mmCIF file of C-alpha atoms and ligand atoms in Angstrom:
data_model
loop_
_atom_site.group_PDB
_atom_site.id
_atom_site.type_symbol
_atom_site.label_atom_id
_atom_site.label_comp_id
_atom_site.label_asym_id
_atom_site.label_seq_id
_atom_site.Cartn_x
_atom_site.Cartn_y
_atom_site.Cartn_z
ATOM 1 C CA UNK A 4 -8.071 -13.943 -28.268
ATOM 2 C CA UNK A 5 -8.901 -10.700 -29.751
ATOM 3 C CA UNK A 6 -9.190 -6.992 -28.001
ATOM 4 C CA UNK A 7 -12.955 -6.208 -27.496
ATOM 5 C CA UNK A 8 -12.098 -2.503 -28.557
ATOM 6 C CA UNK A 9 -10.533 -3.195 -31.704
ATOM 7 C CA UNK A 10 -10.053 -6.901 -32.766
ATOM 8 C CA UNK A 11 -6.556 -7.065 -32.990
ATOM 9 C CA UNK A 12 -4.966 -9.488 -30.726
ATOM 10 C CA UNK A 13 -5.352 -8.728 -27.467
ATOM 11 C CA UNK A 14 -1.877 -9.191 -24.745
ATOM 12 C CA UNK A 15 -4.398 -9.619 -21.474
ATOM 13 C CA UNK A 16 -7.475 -10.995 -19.742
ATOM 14 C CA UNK A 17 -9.118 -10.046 -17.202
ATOM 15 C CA UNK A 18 -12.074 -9.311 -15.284
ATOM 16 C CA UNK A 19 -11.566 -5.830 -16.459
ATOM 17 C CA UNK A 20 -11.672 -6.900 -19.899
ATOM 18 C CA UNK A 21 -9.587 -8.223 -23.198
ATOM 19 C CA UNK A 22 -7.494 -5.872 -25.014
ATOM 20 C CA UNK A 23 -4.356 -5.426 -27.157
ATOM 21 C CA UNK A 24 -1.649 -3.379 -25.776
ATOM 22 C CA UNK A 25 -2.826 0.271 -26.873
ATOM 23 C CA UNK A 26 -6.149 -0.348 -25.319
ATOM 24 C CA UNK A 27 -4.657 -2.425 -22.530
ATOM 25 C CA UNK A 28 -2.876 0.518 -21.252
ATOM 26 C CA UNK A 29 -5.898 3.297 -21.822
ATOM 27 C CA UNK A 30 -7.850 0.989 -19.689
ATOM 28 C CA UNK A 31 -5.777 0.500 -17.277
ATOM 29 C CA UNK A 32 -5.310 4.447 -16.806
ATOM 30 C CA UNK A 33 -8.801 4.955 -17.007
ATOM 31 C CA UNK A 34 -9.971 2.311 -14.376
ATOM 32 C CA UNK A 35 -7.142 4.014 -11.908
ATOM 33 C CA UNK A 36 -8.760 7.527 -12.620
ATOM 34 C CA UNK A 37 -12.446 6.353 -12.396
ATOM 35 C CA UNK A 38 -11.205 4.815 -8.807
ATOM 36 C CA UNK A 39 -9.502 8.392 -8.065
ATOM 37 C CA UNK A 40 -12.969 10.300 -9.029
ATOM 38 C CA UNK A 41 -15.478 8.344 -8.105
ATOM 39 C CA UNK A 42 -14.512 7.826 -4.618
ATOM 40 C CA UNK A 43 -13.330 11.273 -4.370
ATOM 41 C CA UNK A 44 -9.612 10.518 -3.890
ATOM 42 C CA UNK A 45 -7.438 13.571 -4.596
ATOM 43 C CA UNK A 46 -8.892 16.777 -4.713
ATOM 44 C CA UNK A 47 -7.303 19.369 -6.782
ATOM 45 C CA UNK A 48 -4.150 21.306 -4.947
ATOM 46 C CA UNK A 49 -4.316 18.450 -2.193
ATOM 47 C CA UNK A 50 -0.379 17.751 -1.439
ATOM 48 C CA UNK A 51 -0.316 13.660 -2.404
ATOM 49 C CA UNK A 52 2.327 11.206 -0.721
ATOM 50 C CA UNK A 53 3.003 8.524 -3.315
ATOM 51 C CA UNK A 54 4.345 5.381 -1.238
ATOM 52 C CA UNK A 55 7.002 4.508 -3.186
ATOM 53 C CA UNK A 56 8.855 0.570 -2.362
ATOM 54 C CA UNK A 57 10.219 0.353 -5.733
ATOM 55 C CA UNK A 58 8.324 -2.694 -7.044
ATOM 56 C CA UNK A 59 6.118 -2.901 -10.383
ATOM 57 C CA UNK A 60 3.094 -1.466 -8.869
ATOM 58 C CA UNK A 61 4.366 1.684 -6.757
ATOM 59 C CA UNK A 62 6.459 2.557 -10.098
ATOM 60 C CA UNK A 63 3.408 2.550 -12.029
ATOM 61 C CA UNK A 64 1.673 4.346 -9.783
ATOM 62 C CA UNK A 65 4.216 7.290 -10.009
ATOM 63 C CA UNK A 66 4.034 6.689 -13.371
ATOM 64 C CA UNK A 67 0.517 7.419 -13.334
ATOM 65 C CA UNK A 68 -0.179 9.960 -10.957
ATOM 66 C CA UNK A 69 2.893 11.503 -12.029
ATOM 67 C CA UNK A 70 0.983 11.978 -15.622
ATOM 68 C CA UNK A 71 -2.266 13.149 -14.751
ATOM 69 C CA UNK A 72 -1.530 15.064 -11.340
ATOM 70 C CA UNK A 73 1.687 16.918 -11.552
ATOM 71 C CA UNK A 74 0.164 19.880 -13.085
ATOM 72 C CA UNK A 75 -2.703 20.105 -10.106
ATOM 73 C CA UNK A 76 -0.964 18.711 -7.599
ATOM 74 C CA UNK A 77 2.378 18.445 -5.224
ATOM 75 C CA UNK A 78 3.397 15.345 -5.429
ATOM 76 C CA UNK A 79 6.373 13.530 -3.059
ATOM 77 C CA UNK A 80 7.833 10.267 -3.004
ATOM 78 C CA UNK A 81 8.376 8.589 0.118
ATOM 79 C CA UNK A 82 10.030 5.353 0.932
ATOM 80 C CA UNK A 83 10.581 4.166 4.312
ATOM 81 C CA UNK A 84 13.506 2.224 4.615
ATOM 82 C CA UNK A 85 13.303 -0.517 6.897
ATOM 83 C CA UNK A 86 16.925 -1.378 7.206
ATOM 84 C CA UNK A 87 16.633 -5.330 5.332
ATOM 85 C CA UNK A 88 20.053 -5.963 3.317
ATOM 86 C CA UNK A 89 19.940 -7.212 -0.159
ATOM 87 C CA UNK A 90 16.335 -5.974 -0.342
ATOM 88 C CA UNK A 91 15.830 -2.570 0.161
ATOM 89 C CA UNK A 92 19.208 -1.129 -0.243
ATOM 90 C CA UNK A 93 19.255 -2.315 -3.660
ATOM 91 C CA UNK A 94 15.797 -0.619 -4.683
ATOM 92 C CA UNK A 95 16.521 3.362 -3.546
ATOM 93 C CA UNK A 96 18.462 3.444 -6.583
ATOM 94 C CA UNK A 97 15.954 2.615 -8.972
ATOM 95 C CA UNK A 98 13.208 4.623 -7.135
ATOM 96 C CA UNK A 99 16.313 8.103 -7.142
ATOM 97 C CA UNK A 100 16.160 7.191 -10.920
ATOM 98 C CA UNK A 101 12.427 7.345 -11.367
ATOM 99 C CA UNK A 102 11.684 10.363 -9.409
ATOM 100 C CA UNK A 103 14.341 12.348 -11.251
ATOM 101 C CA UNK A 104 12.859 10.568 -14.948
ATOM 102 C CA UNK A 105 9.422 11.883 -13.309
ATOM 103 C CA UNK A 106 10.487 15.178 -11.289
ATOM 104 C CA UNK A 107 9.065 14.063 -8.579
ATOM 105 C CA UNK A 108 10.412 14.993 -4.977
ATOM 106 C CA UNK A 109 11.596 12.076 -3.302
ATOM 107 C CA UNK A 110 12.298 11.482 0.620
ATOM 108 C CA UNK A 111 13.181 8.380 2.338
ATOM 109 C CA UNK A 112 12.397 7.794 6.099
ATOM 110 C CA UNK A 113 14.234 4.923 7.872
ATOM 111 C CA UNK A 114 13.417 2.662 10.847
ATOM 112 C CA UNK A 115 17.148 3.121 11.938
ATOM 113 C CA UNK A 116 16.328 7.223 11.862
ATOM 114 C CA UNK A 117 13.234 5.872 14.077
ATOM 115 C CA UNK A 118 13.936 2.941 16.538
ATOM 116 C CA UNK A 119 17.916 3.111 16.330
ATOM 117 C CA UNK A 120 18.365 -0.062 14.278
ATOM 118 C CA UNK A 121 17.362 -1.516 11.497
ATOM 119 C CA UNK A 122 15.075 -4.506 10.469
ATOM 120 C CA UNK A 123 17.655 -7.066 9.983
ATOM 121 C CA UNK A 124 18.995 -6.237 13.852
ATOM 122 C CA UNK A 125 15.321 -6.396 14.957
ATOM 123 C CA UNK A 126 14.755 -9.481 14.099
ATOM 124 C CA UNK A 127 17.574 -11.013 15.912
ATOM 125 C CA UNK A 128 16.818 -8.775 19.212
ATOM 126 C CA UNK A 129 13.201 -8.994 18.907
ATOM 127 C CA UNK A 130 10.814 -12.766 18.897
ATOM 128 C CA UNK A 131 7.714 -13.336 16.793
ATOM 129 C CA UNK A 132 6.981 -12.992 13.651
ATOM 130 C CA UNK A 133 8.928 -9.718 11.587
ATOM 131 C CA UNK A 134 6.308 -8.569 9.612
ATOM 132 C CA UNK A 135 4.071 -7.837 12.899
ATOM 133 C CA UNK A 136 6.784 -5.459 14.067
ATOM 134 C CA UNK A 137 7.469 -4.586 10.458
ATOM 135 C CA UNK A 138 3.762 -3.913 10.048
ATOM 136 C CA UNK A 139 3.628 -1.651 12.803
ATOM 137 C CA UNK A 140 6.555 0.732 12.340
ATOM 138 C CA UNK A 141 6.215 0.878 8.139
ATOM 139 C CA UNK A 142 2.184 2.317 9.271
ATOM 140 C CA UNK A 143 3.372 4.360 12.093
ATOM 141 C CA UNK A 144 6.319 5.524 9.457
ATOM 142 C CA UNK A 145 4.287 6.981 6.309
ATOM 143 C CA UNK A 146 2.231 8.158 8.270
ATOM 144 C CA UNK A 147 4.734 10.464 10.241
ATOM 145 C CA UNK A 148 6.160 11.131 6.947
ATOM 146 C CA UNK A 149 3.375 12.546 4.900
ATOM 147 C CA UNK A 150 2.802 14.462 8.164
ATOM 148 C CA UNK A 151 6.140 15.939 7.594
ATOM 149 C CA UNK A 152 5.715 16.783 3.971
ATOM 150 C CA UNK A 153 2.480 18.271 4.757
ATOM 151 C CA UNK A 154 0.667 15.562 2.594
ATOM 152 C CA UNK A 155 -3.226 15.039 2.688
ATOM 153 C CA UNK A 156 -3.480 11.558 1.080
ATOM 154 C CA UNK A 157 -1.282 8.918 1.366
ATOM 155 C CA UNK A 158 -1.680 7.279 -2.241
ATOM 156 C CA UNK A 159 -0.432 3.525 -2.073
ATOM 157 C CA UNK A 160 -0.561 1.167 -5.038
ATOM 158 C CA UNK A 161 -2.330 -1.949 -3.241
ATOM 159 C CA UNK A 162 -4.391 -3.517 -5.851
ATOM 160 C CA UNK A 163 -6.848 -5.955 -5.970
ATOM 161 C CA UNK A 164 -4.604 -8.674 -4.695
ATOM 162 C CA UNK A 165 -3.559 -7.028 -1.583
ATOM 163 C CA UNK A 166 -7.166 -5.747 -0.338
ATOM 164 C CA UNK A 167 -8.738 -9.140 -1.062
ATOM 165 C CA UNK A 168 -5.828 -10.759 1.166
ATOM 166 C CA UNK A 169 -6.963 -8.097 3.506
ATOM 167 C CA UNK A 170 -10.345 -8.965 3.741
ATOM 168 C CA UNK A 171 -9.623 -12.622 3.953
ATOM 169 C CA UNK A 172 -7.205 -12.018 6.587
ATOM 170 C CA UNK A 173 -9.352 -9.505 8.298
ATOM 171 C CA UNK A 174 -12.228 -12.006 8.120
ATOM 172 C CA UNK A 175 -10.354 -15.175 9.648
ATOM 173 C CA UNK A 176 -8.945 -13.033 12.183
ATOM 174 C CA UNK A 177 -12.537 -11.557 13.207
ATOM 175 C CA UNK A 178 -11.403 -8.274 13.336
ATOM 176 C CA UNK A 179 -14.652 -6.544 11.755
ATOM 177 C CA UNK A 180 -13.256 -2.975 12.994
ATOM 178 C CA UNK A 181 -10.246 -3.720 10.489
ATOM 179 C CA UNK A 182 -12.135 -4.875 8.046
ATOM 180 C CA UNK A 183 -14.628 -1.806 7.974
ATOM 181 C CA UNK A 184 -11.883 0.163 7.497
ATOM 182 C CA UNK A 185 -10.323 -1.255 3.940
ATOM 183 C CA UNK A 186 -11.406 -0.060 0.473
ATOM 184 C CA UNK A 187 -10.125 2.717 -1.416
ATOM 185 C CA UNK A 188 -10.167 5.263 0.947
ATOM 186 C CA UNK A 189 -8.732 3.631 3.996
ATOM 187 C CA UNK A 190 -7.925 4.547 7.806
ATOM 188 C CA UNK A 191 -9.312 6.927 10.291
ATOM 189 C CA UNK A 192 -10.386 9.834 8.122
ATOM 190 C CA UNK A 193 -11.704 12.639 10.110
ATOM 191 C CA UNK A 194 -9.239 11.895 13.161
ATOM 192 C CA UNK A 195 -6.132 14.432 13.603
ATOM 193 C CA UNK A 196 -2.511 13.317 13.114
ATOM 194 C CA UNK A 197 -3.916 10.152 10.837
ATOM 195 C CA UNK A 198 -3.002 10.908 6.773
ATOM 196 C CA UNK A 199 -6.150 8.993 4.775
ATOM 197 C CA UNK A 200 -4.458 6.066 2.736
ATOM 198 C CA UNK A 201 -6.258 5.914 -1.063
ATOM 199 C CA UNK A 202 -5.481 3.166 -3.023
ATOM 200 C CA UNK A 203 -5.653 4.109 -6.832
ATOM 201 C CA UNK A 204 -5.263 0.569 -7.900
ATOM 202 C CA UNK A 205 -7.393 -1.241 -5.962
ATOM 203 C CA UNK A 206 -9.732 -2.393 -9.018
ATOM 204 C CA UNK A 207 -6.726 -3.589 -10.825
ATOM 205 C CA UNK A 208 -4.878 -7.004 -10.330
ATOM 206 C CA UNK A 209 -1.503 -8.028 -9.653
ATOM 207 C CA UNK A 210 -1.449 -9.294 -13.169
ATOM 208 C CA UNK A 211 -2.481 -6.091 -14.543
ATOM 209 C CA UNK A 212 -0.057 -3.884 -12.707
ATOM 210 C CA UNK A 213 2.891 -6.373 -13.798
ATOM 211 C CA UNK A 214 1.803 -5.943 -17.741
ATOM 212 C CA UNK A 215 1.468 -2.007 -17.586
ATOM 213 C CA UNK A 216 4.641 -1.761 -15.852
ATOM 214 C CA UNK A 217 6.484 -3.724 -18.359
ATOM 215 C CA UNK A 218 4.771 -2.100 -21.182
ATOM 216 C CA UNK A 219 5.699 1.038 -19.661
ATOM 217 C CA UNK A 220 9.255 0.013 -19.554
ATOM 218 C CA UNK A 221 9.401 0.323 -16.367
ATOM 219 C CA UNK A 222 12.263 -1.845 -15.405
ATOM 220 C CA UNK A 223 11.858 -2.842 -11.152
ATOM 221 C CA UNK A 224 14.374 -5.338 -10.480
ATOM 222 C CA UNK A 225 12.150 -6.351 -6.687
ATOM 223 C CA UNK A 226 13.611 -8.992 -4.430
ATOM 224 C CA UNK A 227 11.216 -10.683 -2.301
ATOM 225 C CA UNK A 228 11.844 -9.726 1.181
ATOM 226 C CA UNK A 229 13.996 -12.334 2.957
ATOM 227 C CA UNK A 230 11.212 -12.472 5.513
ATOM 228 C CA UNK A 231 8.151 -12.583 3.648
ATOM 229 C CA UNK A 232 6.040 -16.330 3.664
ATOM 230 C CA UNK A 233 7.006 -16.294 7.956
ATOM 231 C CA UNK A 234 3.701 -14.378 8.419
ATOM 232 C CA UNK A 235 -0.280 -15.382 7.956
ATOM 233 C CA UNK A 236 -0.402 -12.691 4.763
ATOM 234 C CA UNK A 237 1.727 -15.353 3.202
ATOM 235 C CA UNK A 238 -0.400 -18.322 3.540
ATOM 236 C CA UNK A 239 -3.709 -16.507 3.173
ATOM 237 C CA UNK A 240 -2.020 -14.747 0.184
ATOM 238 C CA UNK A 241 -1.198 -18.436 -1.221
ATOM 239 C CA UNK A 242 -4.556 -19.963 -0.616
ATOM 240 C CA UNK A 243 -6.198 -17.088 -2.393
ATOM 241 C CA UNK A 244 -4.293 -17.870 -5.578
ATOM 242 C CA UNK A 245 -5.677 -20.731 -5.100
ATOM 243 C CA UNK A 246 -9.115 -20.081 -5.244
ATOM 244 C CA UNK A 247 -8.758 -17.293 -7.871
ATOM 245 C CA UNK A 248 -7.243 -20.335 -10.270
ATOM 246 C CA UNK A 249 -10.181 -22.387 -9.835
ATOM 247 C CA UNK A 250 -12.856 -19.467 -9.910
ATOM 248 C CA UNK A 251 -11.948 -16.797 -11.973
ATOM 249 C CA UNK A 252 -13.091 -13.298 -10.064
ATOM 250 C CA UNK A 253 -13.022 -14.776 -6.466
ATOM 251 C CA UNK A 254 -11.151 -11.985 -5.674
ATOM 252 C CA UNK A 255 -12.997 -8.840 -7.115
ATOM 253 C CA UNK A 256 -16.089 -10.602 -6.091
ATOM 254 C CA UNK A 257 -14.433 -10.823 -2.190
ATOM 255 C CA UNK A 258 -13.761 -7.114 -2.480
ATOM 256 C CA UNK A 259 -16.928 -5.936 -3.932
ATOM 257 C CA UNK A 260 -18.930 -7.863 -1.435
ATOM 258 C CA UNK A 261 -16.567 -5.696 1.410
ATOM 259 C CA UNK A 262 -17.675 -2.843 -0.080
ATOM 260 C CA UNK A 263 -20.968 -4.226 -0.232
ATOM 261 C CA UNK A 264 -21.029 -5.030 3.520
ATOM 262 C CA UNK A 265 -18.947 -1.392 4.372
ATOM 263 C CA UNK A 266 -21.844 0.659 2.683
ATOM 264 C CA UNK A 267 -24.118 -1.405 4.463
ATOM 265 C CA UNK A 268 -22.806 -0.395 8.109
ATOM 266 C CA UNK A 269 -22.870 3.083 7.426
ATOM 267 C CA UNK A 270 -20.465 5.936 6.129
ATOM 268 C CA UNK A 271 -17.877 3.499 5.554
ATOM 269 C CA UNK A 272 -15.530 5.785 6.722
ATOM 270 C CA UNK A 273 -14.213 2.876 8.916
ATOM 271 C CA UNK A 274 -14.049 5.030 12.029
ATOM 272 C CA UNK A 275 -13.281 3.075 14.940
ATOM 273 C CA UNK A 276 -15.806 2.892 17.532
ATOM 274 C CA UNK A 277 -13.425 2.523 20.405
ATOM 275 C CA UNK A 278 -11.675 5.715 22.294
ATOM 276 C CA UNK A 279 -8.830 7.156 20.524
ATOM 277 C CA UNK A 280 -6.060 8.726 22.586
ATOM 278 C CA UNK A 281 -2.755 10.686 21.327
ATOM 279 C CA UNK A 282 0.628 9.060 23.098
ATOM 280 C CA UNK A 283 2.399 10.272 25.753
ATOM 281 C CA UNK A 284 5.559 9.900 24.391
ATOM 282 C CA UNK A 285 5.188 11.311 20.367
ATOM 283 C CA UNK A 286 1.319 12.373 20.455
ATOM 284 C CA UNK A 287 0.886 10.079 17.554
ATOM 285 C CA UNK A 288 -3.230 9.241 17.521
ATOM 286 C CA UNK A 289 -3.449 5.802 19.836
ATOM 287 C CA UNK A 290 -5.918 3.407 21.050
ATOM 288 C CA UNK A 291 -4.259 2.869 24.360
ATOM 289 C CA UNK A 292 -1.541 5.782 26.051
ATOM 290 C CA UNK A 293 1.269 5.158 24.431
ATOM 291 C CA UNK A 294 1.646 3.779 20.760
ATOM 292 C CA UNK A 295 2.370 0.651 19.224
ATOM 293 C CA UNK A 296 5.580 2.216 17.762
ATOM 294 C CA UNK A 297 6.807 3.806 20.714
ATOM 295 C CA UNK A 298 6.807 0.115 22.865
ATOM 296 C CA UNK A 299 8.672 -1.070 19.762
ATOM 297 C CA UNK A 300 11.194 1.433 20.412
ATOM 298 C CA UNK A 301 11.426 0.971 23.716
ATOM 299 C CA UNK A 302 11.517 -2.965 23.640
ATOM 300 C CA UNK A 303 13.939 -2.668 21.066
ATOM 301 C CA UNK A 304 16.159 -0.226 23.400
ATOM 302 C CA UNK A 305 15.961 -2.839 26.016
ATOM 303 C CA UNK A 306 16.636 -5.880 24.379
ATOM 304 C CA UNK A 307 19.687 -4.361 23.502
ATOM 305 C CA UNK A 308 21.179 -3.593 26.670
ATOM 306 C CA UNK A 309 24.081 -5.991 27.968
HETATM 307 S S1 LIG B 430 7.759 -9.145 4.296
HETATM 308 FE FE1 LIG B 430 7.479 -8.651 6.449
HETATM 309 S S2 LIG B 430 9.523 -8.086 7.213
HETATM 310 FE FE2 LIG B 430 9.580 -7.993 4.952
HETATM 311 S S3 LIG B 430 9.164 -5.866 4.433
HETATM 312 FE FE3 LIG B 430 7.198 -6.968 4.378
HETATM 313 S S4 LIG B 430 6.326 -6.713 6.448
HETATM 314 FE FE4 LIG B 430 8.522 -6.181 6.552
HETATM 315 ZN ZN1 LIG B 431 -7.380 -2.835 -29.080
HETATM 316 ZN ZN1 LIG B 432 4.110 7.145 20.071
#
């Protein structure tokens, strides 16, 4: 297998292409920046949240946007820390270590801070499935977060892997509102109190990511949650594997045909058509009174009285 830029033998595969390392890695940083310009992503002197979990692909993303925005742009690093032992604890360290290697402000934002406990108490107080809850409070989180470091984008490193298992999911669901919403500029744009999500990586796979960030040295020792697999991301996540092993491209051609279908019903702004409310309690931007979050919190304070 040899590079298509300069015959010498190429490391990867793709759908993006077959190169050797060198041109691997200029690809890879030029599909991220065509993504960033082409759907108008960060604008120069914009204030840019990185989300920052500690796994292969938020590194590279700070390693990225780090490079090519630092001299335009304020950048901060945010984590929100949902409080799971063994998981998260262990990665704040790395992500301290990169944002100091990158000088690159860095705030964390808890659940505990939030709700009063942490994700690992939730889950015994509260039933279902965690990652609904999780879900919930990690959106209502960053968001609250960039709001508090005065960000204008929310940059996340979903890639192609994680907005094809959210079309799928969105699909199967029926939850066309959702699913007009996805692609690289995501959430209620024009609405205030809602930070726009952009998603850099979102023409690059899973495999991709892992390669750069390893050729990049970038060393993220990432535990898999203790309660990831309980949830429908993780079988939807498994059958799409699946497919992509038996039909290379099933999952840039499932994205591409949301973007397809997004352009198709209009802006593609994915504004909601339903009423949007700020709640009662922290004037968050709602569907319904009070927030998703805010019943959390105050389940969570119930469930824990004797
Ligand atoms: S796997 Fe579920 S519980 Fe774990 S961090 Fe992700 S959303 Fe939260
Ligand atoms: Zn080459
Ligand atoms: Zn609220």
């Amino acid at each position: 297998m040899r590079c298509q830029a300069c015959h010498e033998t190429a490391v990867i595969s793709t759908s993006n292409g077959t190169f050797c390392r060198r041109h691997f890695i200029g690809a890879f940083e030029r599909t991220t920046l065509d993504t960033i310009e082409t759907y108008g992503l960060v604008k120069p002197t914009e204030t840019i949240a990185i989300a920052n979990s500690g796994g292969k692909d938020s590194l590279s993303l700070l390693h990225v946007v780090a490079k090519y925005f630092k001299g335009s742009n304020k950048l901060v690093s945010i984590t929100i820390d949902e409080g799971i032992s063994g998981y998260r604890d262990k990665t704040i360290d790395t992500m301290k270590k990169y944002c100091s290697k990158y000088g690159v402000e860095y705030r964390i934002y808890s659940y505990k801070d939030f709700t009063g406990e942490t994700m690992d108490v939730i889950t015994h107080l509260k039933p279902g499935v965690p990652c609904a809850t999780c879900g919930v409070l990690r959106r209502y989180l960053l968001n609250a977060a960039a709001i508090d470091c005065g960000a204008d984008k929310i940059a996340t490193a979903h890639n192609m892997d994680d907005e094809a298992e959210n079309v799928l999911m969105n699909l199967l669901q029926n939850d066309f509102e959702k699913l007009l919403r996805l692609g690289p500029i995501s959430g209620i744009t024009s609405r205030k109190g809602f930070v726009p999500r952009v998603k850099p990586f979102m023409f690059l796979s899973e495999k991709e990511t892992m390669l750069f960030s390893i050729l990049n040295g970038i060393n993220a020792e990432h535990k898999p949650c203790p309660y990831a697999g309980f949830g429908f991301r993780g079988v939807v996540s498994r059958k799409l594997k699946e497919l992509e092993s038996v039909s290379t491209g099933a999952k840039r051609s499932i994205i591409d045909k949301m973007l397809q279908v997004r352009a198709s019903h209009g802006s593609g702004t994915g504004e909601p058509h339903r009423e949007l409310f700020y709640c009662d309690i922290c004037g968050a931007p709602t569907s319904e009174e009070v927030c998703e979050a805010c019943n959390i919190k105050a389940q969570i304070k119930r469930l824990k009285r004797p």
